[in-house]
Amino acid sequence: MSFTPGEEGGLSQAAPDVNTQDLFDCPTQTVTAGNTPEDQVLSVVDEASPSSMSSFEMLDTESVPVPYQEVQPHWFFCRRADDNTSWLPFSREDSDKLEHACIAVREKMEEIVIAVDGERYDVHVKERKRYAVYWEQAPTEVRRCTWFYKGDKDTRFMPYPEDFSRSLEDAYMIAVTLDEWKRKLEFPTGETVILHNPKLIMQYQPIGLQDEWVSSPSEQTRPRTVKRGVDNISVEILDGEPEKVDHLVFMVHGIGPACDLRFRSIIQCVNDFRSASLSLLASHYKRAQQDGQVGRVEFLPVNWHSALHGDATGVDEDIQRITLPSISRLRHFTNDTLLDLFFYNSPTYCQTIVDTVASEINRLHALFKQRHPEFSGAVSVVGHSLGSLILFDLLTNQRTGSEARVLSGESGHLNCETLEQALTRLGLQQYLDTLQAENLDLESLVLCHDSDLKDLGIPLGPRKKILNYIKRKWLPEDCKTGAVHLVPGLQLPPQDTLTSDHDGNQCSGSTTQQSQFHRAQSVTSAVDYEYFDVGIGQVSIDYPQLAFHPQTFFAFGSPIGMFLTVRGLKRIDPNYSFPTCKSFYNIYHPYDPVAYRIEPMIVSEVELEPMLIPHHKGRKRMHLELKDSLTRMSMDLKNNVLGSLRTAWQSFARLPVTALPPVVESETTTERNLQETQASAAVTASAKREEKSADFWTKILEWPKALHKHYFEGVCVDTENSIAADQTEQPEVKVGMLNGGRRIDYVLQEKPIESFNEYLFAIQSHLCYWESEDTALLLLKEIYDKLGVAFEQPQQ
């Protein structure tokens, strides 16, 4: 039987050459004997560490024999990243389900599929493979693990193959049953496992498999530590995710295939965000979870980059042909990431992007409903960077149920006239067979352009008649005059071509429907510059409809404000809101170079500071609190100093009280009393000024003591009171209906190290949202506030 190193760094599935019955008959003899290469390896092992062997014997003599107990298995799955291979444990709940399924497979000899990891993966137990459900990913190996090893340079324990583990377990059972230790298990590949005692088991590599650069035999035979059972190794095993799903969130990535500085995919970043949300639910909604009010929030990634850069479009090959050969790595990075911005501004590839995003979201939603038929919660969407702009354009161009009925009714009214009647009216009935051969009806004819009719062989004169008929009978009135449509609530700079009513208001409700109807009729791969919408979306793009109405739209590091301004939009009407989504949050890091604000486009007359997102531990970061306190203190100090100087100057400018002119004898008693009263009042006022000045200088001298008391003795002050005080300082301002009258712009708190150099952490700031617990907590609070679940700040 031959053995080779396994691909995971362990041993291949093989068993040691050992006879179990011989061990029972001759418990004191070793497994093999004779002058073989294995014996030479064992002699090197024995000579390499005599002191350790004596310590093993000492431990062995002190150990108390324990009865044999079968090892408890735990299931692991393999994760490969570049050249690194790691084995990660399933949760305890999933491992138990896999173990029960494994027993059933042995009995029925049929394949059983078990859903794991929140039903995002399916494990084929008999095949020992794990398959992703919602996204494309190569299947990964799973393993029923009982024995583990770790070398000196390894950071974690690695599981042995199942056959090898069974061989070790058999030898361990014999040693425990007979209470005979210091046995050596040898394998045909030269590996040697020595069972010194139940607590100490070592594996020695053969000399030929060691590094050729090492010199001494002791380095060549450095052993591996072997452990039995998952309870004896240091690995974190979670209990499992809650089965109940309260809310579903789709997350759309930005430019490029990588989403963070570690060049990880959207799948891995969303996994981190999901893990952070589960941790925050356990800490900030602990009581609600215990009462069964809170389950979990499911986050699913939406990948559109692979569809754009795949073989279907061929855009990568076209770009590669015109790319210069110099600085190839930088040009490859630019082609793979930054060009996505230009692709989205192109009508041709923009249509591919929005179709991919909408279809992928609808596919994931249908698949999730299929796997969770009991789900009755709401759905939200999250967009990062360019992904937020894609979602913004999609949500702006969604149609409500009433608008959809209006469109269908209008279309039905226009179809009362058949294609034959229309051609007869135009005197072009000879082309009826040509159009019917292409399965064109009157509604399909509206979608045709001059180039399409020319391809059908229709001459120029009849083509112009047909296009003029379409212009007069089908297009809205403002399109006939070449007017520009506007999405309601979004305002462009003053132009002569803008339509307005007598009051100067842009776009009524009927214009909205006409604009959307015209958008549906102007679908083409090329830009028709005669009639097109200059709304919030791209020109000549048919925006698909989502299969649900999102509850909330969260934008991370979003350039929406910049793109709206570049498109010519000056401001957003305060009454404007998404047709199917009533909540919108613009979340950004203060140093994010790609992020822009939204609120100044709605409320331009008032300068509003963005809402500060509280730290997930309950208060501002220390350096921000210190900065705000010092700012307030400096302002108070400045005001008090100026006030004191003003008071002192006024006191010097006045005449002293004792310098009042003497009383003339002719003055009456009443006048004398009046002068005495004024003098006493002046003395009293002077005394009050002196007392106020003394209090001021007392405060100046005591402010360091107050600062120390506030920051170093009052750290344990109730955090909720601190947050409430900060909120009371900022008056509530309504900023339109885009978020239901609530604030839209929310800014994260920068870390202390980030405040030293804004430029150094700029790129990292744009990619920090996937691992931001503050961002995840804001999403959870918005979701569960609408479910009526109270938020509780954990005690620090």
XYZ file of N, CA, C and O in Angstrom, residues 62 201 451 497 696:
20
model
N 2.496 8.554 35.681
C 1.586 9.283 36.558
C 0.152 9.246 36.062
O -0.771 9.595 36.790
N 0.646 12.492 21.846
C 0.789 11.674 20.644
C 1.500 12.533 19.611
O 1.116 13.676 19.364
N -33.726 53.022 -39.304
C -32.790 51.985 -39.742
C -33.464 50.621 -39.794
O -33.169 49.802 -40.683
N -36.181 74.761 -23.558
C -36.918 73.589 -24.010
C -37.692 72.918 -22.897
O -38.402 71.969 -23.154
N -15.431 84.518 36.965
C -14.880 84.133 35.658
C -13.456 83.606 35.786
O -13.104 82.558 35.262
